[in-house]
mmCIF file with all atom_site columns, C-alpha atoms in Angstrom:
data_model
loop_
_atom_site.group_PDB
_atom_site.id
_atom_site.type_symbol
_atom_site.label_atom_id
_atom_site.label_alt_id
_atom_site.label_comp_id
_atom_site.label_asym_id
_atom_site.label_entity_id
_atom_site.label_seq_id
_atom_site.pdbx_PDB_ins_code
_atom_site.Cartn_x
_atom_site.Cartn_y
_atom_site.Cartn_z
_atom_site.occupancy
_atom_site.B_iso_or_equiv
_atom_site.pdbx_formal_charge
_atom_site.auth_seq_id
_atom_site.auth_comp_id
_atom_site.auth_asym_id
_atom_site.auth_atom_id
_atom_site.pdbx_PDB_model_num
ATOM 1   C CA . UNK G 1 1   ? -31.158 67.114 48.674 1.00 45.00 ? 25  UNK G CA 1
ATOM 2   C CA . UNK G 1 2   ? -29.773 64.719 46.480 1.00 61.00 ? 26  UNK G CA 1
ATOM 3   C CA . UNK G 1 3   ? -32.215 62.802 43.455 1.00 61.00 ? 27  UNK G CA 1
ATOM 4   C CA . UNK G 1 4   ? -30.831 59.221 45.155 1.00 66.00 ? 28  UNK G CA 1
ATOM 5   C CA . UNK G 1 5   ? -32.212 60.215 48.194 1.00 73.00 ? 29  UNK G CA 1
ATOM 6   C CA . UNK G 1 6   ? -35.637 60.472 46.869 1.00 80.00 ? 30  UNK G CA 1
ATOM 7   C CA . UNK G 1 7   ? -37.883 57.672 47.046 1.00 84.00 ? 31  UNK G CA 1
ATOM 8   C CA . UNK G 1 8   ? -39.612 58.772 43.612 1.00 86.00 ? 32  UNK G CA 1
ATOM 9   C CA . UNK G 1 9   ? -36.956 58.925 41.944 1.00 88.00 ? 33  UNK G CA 1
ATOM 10  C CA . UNK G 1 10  ? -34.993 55.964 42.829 1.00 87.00 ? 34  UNK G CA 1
ATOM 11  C CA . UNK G 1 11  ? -38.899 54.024 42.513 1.00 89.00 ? 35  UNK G CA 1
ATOM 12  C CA . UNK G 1 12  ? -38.988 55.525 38.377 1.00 90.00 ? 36  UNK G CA 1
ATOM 13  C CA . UNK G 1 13  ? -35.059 55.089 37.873 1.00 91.00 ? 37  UNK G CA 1
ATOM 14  C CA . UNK G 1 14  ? -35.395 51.585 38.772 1.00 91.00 ? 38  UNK G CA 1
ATOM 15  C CA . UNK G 1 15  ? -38.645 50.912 36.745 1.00 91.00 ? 39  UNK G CA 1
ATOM 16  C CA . UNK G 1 16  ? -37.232 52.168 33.513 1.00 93.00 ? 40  UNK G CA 1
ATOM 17  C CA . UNK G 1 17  ? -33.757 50.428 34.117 1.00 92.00 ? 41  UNK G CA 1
ATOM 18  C CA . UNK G 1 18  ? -36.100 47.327 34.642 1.00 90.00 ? 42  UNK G CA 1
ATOM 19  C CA . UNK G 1 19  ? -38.339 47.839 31.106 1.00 90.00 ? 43  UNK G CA 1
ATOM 20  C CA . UNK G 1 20  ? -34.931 48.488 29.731 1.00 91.00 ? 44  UNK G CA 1
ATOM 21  C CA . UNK G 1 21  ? -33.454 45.187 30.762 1.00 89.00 ? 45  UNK G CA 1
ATOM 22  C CA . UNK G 1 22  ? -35.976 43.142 30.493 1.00 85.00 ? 46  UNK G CA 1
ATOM 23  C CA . UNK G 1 23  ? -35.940 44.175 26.395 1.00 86.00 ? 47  UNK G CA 1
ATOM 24  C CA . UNK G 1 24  ? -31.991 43.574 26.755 1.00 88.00 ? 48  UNK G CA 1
ATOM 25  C CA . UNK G 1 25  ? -32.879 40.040 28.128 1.00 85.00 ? 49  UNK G CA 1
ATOM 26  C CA . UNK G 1 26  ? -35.822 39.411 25.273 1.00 80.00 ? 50  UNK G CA 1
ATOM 27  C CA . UNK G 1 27  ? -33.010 40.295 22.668 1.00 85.00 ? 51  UNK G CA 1
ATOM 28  C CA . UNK G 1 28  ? -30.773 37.983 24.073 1.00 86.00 ? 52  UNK G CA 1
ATOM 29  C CA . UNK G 1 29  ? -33.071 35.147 24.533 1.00 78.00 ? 53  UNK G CA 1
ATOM 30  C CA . UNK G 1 30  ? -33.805 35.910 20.483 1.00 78.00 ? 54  UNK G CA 1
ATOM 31  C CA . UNK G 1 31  ? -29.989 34.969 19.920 1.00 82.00 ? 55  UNK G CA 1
ATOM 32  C CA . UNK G 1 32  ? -29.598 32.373 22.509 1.00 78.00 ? 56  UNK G CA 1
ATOM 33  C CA . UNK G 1 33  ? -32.520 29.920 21.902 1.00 73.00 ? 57  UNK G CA 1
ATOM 34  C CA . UNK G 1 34  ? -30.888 28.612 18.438 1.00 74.00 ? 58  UNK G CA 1
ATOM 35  C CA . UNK G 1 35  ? -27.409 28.221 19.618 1.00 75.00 ? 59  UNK G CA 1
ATOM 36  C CA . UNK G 1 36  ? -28.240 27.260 23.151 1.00 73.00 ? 60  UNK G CA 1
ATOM 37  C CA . UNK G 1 37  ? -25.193 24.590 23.835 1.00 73.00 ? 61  UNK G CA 1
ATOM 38  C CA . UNK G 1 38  ? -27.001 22.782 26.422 1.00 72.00 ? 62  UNK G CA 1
ATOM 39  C CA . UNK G 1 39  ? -29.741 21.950 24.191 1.00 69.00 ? 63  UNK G CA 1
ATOM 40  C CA . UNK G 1 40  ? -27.386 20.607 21.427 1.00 69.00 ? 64  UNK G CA 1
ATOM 41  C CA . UNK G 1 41  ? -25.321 18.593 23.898 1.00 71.00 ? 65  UNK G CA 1
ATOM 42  C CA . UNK G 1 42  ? -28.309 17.019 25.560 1.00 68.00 ? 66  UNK G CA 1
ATOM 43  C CA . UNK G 1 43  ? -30.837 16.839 22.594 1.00 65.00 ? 67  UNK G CA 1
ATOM 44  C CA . UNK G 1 44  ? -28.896 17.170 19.648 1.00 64.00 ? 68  UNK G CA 1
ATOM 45  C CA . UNK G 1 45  ? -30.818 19.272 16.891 1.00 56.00 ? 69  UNK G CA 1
ATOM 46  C CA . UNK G 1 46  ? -34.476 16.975 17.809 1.00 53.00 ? 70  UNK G CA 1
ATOM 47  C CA . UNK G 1 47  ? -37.599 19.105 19.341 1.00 52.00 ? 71  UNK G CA 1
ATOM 48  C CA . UNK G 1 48  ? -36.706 19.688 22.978 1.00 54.00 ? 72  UNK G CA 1
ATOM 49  C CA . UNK G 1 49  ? -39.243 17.850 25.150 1.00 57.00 ? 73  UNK G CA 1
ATOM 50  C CA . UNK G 1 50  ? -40.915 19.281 28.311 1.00 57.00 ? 74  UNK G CA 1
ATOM 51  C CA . UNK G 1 51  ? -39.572 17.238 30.452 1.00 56.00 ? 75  UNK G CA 1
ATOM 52  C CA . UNK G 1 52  ? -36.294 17.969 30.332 1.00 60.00 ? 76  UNK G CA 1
ATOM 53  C CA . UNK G 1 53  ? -37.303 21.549 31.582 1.00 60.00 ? 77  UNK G CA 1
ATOM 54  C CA . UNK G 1 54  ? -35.654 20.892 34.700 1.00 62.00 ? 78  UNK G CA 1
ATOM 55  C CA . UNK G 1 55  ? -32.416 20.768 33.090 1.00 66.00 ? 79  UNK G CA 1
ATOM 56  C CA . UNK G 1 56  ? -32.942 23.965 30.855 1.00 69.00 ? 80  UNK G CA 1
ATOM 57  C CA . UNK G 1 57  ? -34.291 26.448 33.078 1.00 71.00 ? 81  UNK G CA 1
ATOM 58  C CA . UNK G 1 58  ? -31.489 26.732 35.844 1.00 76.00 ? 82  UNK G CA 1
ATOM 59  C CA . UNK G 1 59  ? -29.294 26.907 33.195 1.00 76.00 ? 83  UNK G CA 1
ATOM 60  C CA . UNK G 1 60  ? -31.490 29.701 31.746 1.00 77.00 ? 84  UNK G CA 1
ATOM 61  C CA . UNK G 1 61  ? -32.081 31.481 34.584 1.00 80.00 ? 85  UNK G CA 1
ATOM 62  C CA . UNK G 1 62  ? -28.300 31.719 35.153 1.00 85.00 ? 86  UNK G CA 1
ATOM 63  C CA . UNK G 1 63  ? -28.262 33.417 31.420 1.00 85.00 ? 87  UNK G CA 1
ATOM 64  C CA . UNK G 1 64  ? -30.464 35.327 32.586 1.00 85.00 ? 88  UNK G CA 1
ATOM 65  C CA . UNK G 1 65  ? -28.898 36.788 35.854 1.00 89.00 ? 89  UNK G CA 1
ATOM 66  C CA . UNK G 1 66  ? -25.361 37.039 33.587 1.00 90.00 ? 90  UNK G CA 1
ATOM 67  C CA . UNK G 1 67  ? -27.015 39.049 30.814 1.00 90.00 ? 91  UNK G CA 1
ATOM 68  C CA . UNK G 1 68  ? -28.955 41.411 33.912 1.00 90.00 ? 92  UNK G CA 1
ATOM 69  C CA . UNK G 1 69  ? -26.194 42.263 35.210 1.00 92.00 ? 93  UNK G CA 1
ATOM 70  C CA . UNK G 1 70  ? -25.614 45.588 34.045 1.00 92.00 ? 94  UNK G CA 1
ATOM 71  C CA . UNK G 1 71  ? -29.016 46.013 36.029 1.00 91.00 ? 95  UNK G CA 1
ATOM 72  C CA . UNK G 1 72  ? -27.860 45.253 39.144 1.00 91.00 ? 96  UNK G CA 1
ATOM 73  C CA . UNK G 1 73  ? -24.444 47.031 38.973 1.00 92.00 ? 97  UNK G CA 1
ATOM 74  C CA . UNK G 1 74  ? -27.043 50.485 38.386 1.00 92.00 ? 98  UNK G CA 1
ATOM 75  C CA . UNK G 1 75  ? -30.131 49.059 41.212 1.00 91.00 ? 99  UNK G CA 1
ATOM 76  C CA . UNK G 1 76  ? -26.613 48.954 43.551 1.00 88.00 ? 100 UNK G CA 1
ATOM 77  C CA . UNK G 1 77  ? -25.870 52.271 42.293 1.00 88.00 ? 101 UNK G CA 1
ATOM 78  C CA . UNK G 1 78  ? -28.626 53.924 43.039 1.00 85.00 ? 102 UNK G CA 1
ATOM 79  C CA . UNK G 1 79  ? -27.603 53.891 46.830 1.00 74.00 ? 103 UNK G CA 1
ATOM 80  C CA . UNK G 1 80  ? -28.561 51.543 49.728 1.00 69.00 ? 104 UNK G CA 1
ATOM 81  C CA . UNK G 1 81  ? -30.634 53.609 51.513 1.00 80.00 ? 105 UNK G CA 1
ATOM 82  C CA . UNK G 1 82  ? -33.835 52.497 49.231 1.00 82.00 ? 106 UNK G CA 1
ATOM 83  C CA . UNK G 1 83  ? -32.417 49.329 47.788 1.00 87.00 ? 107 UNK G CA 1
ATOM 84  C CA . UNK G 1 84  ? -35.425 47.121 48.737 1.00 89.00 ? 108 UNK G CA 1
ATOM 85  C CA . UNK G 1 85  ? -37.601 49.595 46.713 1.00 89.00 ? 109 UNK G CA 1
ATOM 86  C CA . UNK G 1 86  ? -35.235 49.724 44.090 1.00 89.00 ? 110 UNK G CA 1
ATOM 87  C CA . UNK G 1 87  ? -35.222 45.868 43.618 1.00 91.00 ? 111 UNK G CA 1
ATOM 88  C CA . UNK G 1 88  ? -38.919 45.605 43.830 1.00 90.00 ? 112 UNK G CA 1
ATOM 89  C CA . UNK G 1 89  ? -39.457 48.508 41.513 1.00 91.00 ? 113 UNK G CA 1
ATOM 90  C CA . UNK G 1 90  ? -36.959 46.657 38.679 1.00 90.00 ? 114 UNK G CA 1
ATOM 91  C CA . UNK G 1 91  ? -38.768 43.553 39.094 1.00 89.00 ? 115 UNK G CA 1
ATOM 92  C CA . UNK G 1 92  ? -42.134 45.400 38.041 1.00 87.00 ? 116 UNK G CA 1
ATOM 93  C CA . UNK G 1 93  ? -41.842 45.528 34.410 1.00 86.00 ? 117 UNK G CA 1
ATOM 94  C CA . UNK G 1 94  ? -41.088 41.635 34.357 1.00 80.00 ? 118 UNK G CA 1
ATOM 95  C CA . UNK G 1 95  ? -43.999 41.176 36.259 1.00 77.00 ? 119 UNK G CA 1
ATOM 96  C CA . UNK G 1 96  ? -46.453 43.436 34.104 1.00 77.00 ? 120 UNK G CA 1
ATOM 97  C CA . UNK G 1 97  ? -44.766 41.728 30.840 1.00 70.00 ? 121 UNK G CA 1
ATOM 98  C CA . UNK G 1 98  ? -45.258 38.050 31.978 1.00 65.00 ? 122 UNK G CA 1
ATOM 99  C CA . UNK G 1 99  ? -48.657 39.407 32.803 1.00 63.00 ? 123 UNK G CA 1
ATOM 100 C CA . UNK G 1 100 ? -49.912 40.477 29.724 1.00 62.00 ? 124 UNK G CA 1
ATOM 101 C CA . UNK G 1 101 ? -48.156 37.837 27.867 1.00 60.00 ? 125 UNK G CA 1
ATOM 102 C CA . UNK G 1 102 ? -50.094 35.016 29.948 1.00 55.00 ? 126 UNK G CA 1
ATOM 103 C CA . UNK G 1 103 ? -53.436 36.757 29.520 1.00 57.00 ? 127 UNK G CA 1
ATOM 104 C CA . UNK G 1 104 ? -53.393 37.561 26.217 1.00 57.00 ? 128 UNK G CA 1
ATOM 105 C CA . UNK G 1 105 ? -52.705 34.612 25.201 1.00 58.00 ? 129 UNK G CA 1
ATOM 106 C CA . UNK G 1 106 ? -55.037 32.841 23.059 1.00 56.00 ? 130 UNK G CA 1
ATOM 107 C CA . UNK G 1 107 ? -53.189 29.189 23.599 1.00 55.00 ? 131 UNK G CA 1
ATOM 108 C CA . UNK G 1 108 ? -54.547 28.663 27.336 1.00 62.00 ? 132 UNK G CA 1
ATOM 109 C CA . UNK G 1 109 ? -51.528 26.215 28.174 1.00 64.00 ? 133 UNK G CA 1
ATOM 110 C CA . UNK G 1 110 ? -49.514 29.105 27.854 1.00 62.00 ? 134 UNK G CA 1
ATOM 111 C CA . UNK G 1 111 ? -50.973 30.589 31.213 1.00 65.00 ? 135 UNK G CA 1
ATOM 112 C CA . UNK G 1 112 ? -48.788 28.001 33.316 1.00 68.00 ? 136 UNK G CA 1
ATOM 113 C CA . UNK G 1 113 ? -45.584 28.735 31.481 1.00 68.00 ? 137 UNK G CA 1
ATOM 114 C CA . UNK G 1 114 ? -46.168 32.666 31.971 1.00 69.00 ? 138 UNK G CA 1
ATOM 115 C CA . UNK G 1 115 ? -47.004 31.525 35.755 1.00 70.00 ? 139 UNK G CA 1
ATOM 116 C CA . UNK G 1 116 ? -43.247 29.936 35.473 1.00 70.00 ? 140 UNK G CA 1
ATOM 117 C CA . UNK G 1 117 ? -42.060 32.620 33.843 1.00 71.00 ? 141 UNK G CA 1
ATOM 118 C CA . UNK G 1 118 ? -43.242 35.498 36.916 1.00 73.00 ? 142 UNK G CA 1
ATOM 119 C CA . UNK G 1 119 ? -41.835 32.947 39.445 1.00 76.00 ? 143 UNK G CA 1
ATOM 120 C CA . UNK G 1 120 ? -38.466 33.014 38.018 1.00 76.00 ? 144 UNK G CA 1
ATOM 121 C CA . UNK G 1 121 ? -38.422 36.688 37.279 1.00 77.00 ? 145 UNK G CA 1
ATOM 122 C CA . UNK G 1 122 ? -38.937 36.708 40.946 1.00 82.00 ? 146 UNK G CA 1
ATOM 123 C CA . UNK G 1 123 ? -35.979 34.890 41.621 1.00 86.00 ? 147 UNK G CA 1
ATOM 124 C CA . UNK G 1 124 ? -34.178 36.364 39.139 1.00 86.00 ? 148 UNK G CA 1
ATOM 125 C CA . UNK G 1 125 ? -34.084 39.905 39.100 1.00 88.00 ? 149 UNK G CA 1
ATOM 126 C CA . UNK G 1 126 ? -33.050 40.335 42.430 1.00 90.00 ? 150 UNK G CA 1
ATOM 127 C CA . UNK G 1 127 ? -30.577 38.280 42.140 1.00 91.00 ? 151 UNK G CA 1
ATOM 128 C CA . UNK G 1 128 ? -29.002 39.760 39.607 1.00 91.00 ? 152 UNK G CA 1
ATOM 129 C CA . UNK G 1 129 ? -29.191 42.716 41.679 1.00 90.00 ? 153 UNK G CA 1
ATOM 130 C CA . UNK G 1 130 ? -27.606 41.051 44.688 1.00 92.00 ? 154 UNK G CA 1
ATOM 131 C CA . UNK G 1 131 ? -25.100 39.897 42.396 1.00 91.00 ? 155 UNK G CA 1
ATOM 132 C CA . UNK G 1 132 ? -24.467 43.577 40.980 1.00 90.00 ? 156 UNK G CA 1
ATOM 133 C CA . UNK G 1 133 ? -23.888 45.623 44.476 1.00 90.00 ? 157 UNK G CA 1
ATOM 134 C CA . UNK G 1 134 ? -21.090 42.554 45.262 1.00 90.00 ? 158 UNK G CA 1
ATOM 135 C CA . UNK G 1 135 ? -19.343 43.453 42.099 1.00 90.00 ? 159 UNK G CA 1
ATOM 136 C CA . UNK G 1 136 ? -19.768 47.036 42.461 1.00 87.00 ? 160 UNK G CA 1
ATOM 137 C CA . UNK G 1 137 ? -18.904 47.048 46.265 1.00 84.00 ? 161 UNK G CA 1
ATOM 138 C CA . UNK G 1 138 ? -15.696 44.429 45.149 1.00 85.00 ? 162 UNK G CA 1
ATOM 139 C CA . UNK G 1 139 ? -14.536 47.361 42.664 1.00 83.00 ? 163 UNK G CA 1
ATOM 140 C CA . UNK G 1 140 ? -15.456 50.291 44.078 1.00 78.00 ? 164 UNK G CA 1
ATOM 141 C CA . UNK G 1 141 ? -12.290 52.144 46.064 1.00 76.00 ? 165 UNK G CA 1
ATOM 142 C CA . UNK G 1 142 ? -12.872 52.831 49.615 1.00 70.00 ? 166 UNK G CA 1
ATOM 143 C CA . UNK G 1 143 ? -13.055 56.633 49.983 1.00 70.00 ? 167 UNK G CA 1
ATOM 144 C CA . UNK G 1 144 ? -13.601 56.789 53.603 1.00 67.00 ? 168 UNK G CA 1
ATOM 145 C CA . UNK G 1 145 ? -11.173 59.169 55.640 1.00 69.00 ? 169 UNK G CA 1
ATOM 146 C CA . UNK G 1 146 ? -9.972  56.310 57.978 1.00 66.00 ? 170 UNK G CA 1
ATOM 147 C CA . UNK G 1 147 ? -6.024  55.488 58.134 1.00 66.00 ? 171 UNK G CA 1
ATOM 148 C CA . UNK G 1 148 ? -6.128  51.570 56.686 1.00 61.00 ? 172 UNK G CA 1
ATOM 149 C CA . UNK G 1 149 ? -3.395  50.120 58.200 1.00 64.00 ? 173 UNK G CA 1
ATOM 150 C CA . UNK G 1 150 ? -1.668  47.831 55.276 1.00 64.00 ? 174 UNK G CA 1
ATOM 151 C CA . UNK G 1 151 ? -1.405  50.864 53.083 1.00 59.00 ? 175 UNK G CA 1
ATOM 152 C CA . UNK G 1 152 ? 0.952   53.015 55.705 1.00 57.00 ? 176 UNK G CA 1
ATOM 153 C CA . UNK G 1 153 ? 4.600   53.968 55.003 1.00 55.00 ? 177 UNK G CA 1
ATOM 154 C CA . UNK G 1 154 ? 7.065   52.438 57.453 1.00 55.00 ? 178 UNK G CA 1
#
Protein backbone atom coordinates (compact mmCIF):
# COMPACT_ATOMS: atom_id res chain seq x y z
CA UNK A 1 0.00 0.00 0.00
CA UNK A 2 1.16 3.18 -0.99
CA UNK A 3 1.17 6.51 1.79
CA UNK A 4 -1.01 8.51 -1.19
CA UNK A 5 -3.44 6.01 -0.98
CA UNK A 6 -4.13 6.61 2.59
CA UNK A 7 -6.73 8.88 3.59
CA UNK A 8 -4.65 9.91 6.85
CA UNK A 9 -2.01 10.66 5.32
CA UNK A 10 -3.02 12.59 2.37
CA UNK A 11 -5.72 14.45 5.26
CA UNK A 12 -2.10 15.51 7.53
CA UNK A 13 0.08 16.08 4.24
CA UNK A 14 -2.38 18.49 3.10
CA UNK A 15 -2.92 20.24 6.53
CA UNK A 16 0.72 20.97 7.05
CA UNK A 17 1.26 22.01 3.30
CA UNK A 18 -1.78 24.34 4.15
CA UNK A 19 -0.16 25.93 7.70
CA UNK A 20 2.89 26.09 5.56
CA UNK A 21 1.36 28.23 2.86
CA UNK A 22 -0.70 30.12 4.52
CA UNK A 23 2.74 31.55 6.52
CA UNK A 24 4.23 31.77 2.80
CA UNK A 25 1.13 33.96 1.92
CA UNK A 26 1.37 36.13 5.45
CA UNK A 27 5.10 36.79 4.40
CA UNK A 28 4.16 37.88 1.20
CA UNK A 29 1.32 40.03 2.12
CA UNK A 30 4.20 41.66 4.68
CA UNK A 31 6.13 42.69 1.36
CA UNK A 32 3.26 43.39 -0.84
CA UNK A 33 1.03 45.82 1.17
CA UNK A 34 3.75 48.81 0.84
CA UNK A 35 4.51 48.40 -2.76
CA UNK A 36 1.10 47.25 -3.82
CA UNK A 37 0.93 49.03 -7.52
CA UNK A 38 -2.70 49.12 -7.60
CA UNK A 39 -2.91 51.11 -4.57
CA UNK A 40 -0.34 53.72 -5.83
CA UNK A 41 -1.99 53.97 -9.24
CA UNK A 42 -5.46 54.41 -7.86
CA UNK A 43 -4.73 56.26 -4.50
CA UNK A 44 -1.46 57.59 -4.83
CA UNK A 45 0.51 57.42 -1.39
CA UNK A 46 -3.11 58.89 0.66
CA UNK A 47 -4.83 56.32 3.33
CA UNK A 48 -6.70 53.80 1.22
CA UNK A 49 -10.43 54.16 1.93
CA UNK A 50 -12.88 51.24 2.46
CA UNK A 51 -14.68 51.72 -0.20
CA UNK A 52 -12.56 51.12 -2.74
CA UNK A 53 -12.30 47.47 -1.32
CA UNK A 54 -13.99 46.24 -4.24
CA UNK A 55 -11.22 47.18 -6.37
CA UNK A 56 -8.39 45.78 -4.02
CA UNK A 57 -9.52 42.51 -3.04
CA UNK A 58 -9.92 40.68 -6.52
CA UNK A 59 -6.80 41.96 -7.23
CA UNK A 60 -5.59 40.50 -3.90
CA UNK A 61 -7.09 37.45 -4.05
CA UNK A 62 -5.44 36.86 -7.45
CA UNK A 63 -1.95 37.53 -5.41
CA UNK A 64 -3.02 35.34 -3.44
CA UNK A 65 -3.87 32.27 -5.71
CA UNK A 66 -0.30 33.26 -7.71
CA UNK A 67 1.77 33.17 -4.52
CA UNK A 68 -0.34 29.52 -3.45
CA UNK A 69 0.55 28.04 -6.10
CA UNK A 70 3.25 25.91 -5.11
CA UNK A 71 0.27 24.52 -2.90
CA UNK A 72 -1.72 23.39 -5.42
CA UNK A 73 1.00 21.95 -7.74
CA UNK A 74 1.70 19.46 -4.22
CA UNK A 75 -2.59 19.13 -3.20
CA UNK A 76 -2.50 17.84 -7.22
CA UNK A 77 0.34 15.77 -6.33
CA UNK A 78 -0.84 14.04 -3.78
CA UNK A 79 -3.04 11.93 -6.26
CA UNK A 80 -6.72 12.29 -7.36
CA UNK A 81 -8.10 9.62 -5.71
CA UNK A 82 -8.64 11.87 -2.35
CA UNK A 83 -8.36 15.28 -3.92
CA UNK A 84 -11.63 16.64 -2.41
CA UNK A 85 -10.14 15.76 1.05
CA UNK A 86 -6.98 17.07 0.17
CA UNK A 87 -8.44 20.53 -0.81
CA UNK A 88 -10.62 20.70 2.19
CA UNK A 89 -7.88 19.60 4.50
CA UNK A 90 -5.43 22.66 2.99
CA UNK A 91 -8.12 25.04 3.43
CA UNK A 92 -8.23 24.16 7.31
CA UNK A 93 -5.42 26.08 8.62
CA UNK A 94 -6.82 29.32 6.82
CA UNK A 95 -9.90 28.70 8.38
CA UNK A 96 -8.56 28.07 12.06
CA UNK A 97 -6.15 31.28 11.47
CA UNK A 98 -8.95 33.70 10.31
CA UNK A 99 -10.66 32.18 13.28
CA UNK A 100 -8.60 33.04 15.97
CA UNK A 101 -7.60 36.23 14.45
CA UNK A 102 -11.42 37.45 14.38
CA UNK A 103 -12.02 36.31 17.95
CA UNK A 104 -9.25 37.48 19.54
CA UNK A 105 -9.55 40.48 18.49
CA UNK A 106 -10.05 43.19 20.85
CA UNK A 107 -11.20 45.88 17.94
CA UNK A 108 -14.82 44.26 17.37
CA UNK A 109 -15.01 45.77 13.70
CA UNK A 110 -12.39 43.51 12.98
CA UNK A 111 -14.85 40.43 13.27
CA UNK A 112 -16.44 41.37 9.74
CA UNK A 113 -13.13 41.72 7.98
CA UNK A 114 -11.94 38.20 9.46
CA UNK A 115 -15.62 37.05 8.25
CA UNK A 116 -14.22 38.45 4.67
CA UNK A 117 -11.18 37.11 5.15
CA UNK A 118 -12.64 33.03 5.74
CA UNK A 119 -14.93 33.71 2.70
CA UNK A 120 -12.13 34.39 0.44
CA UNK A 121 -9.86 31.75 1.82
CA UNK A 122 -12.74 29.70 0.73
CA UNK A 123 -12.55 30.77 -2.64
CA UNK A 124 -9.15 30.90 -2.69
CA UNK A 125 -7.41 27.98 -1.69
CA UNK A 126 -9.06 25.74 -3.84
CA UNK A 127 -8.54 27.56 -6.46
CA UNK A 128 -5.22 27.72 -6.30
CA UNK A 129 -5.42 24.11 -6.11
CA UNK A 130 -7.53 23.79 -9.23
CA UNK A 131 -5.14 25.97 -10.77
CA UNK A 132 -2.07 23.70 -9.60
CA UNK A 133 -3.32 20.04 -10.95
CA UNK A 134 -3.88 22.09 -14.60
CA UNK A 135 -0.29 23.07 -14.50
CA UNK A 136 0.92 19.91 -13.20
CA UNK A 137 -1.36 17.76 -15.53
CA UNK A 138 -0.13 20.49 -18.60
CA UNK A 139 3.62 19.42 -17.67
CA UNK A 140 3.51 16.22 -16.59
CA UNK A 141 4.59 13.51 -19.58
CA UNK A 142 2.07 10.98 -20.36
CA UNK A 143 3.49 7.62 -19.21
CA UNK A 144 0.69 5.48 -20.21
CA UNK A 145 1.60 2.32 -22.43
CA UNK A 146 -0.79 3.37 -25.30
CA UNK A 147 0.75 3.89 -28.99
CA UNK A 148 -0.11 7.95 -29.48
CA UNK A 149 -0.46 8.26 -32.89
CA UNK A 150 1.45 11.75 -33.84
CA UNK A 151 4.58 10.45 -32.22
CA UNK A 152 4.93 7.16 -34.69
CA UNK A 153 7.76 6.69 -37.24
CA UNK A 154 6.56 6.55 -40.83
Amino acid sequence: MYLKDSKLWVAVAAALAGYLNVRLVETFWVFWLPINPIADMLFGHRPVSPYYGWVLYPTDALASVLVSLPLGVFIAWLGTRHYRWAVAFATLPYLSSVYWFGLLEIVPAARLEAAAIAVISVVVTPLACWSGRLLLNRFTPNTSSKPNPRHQSP
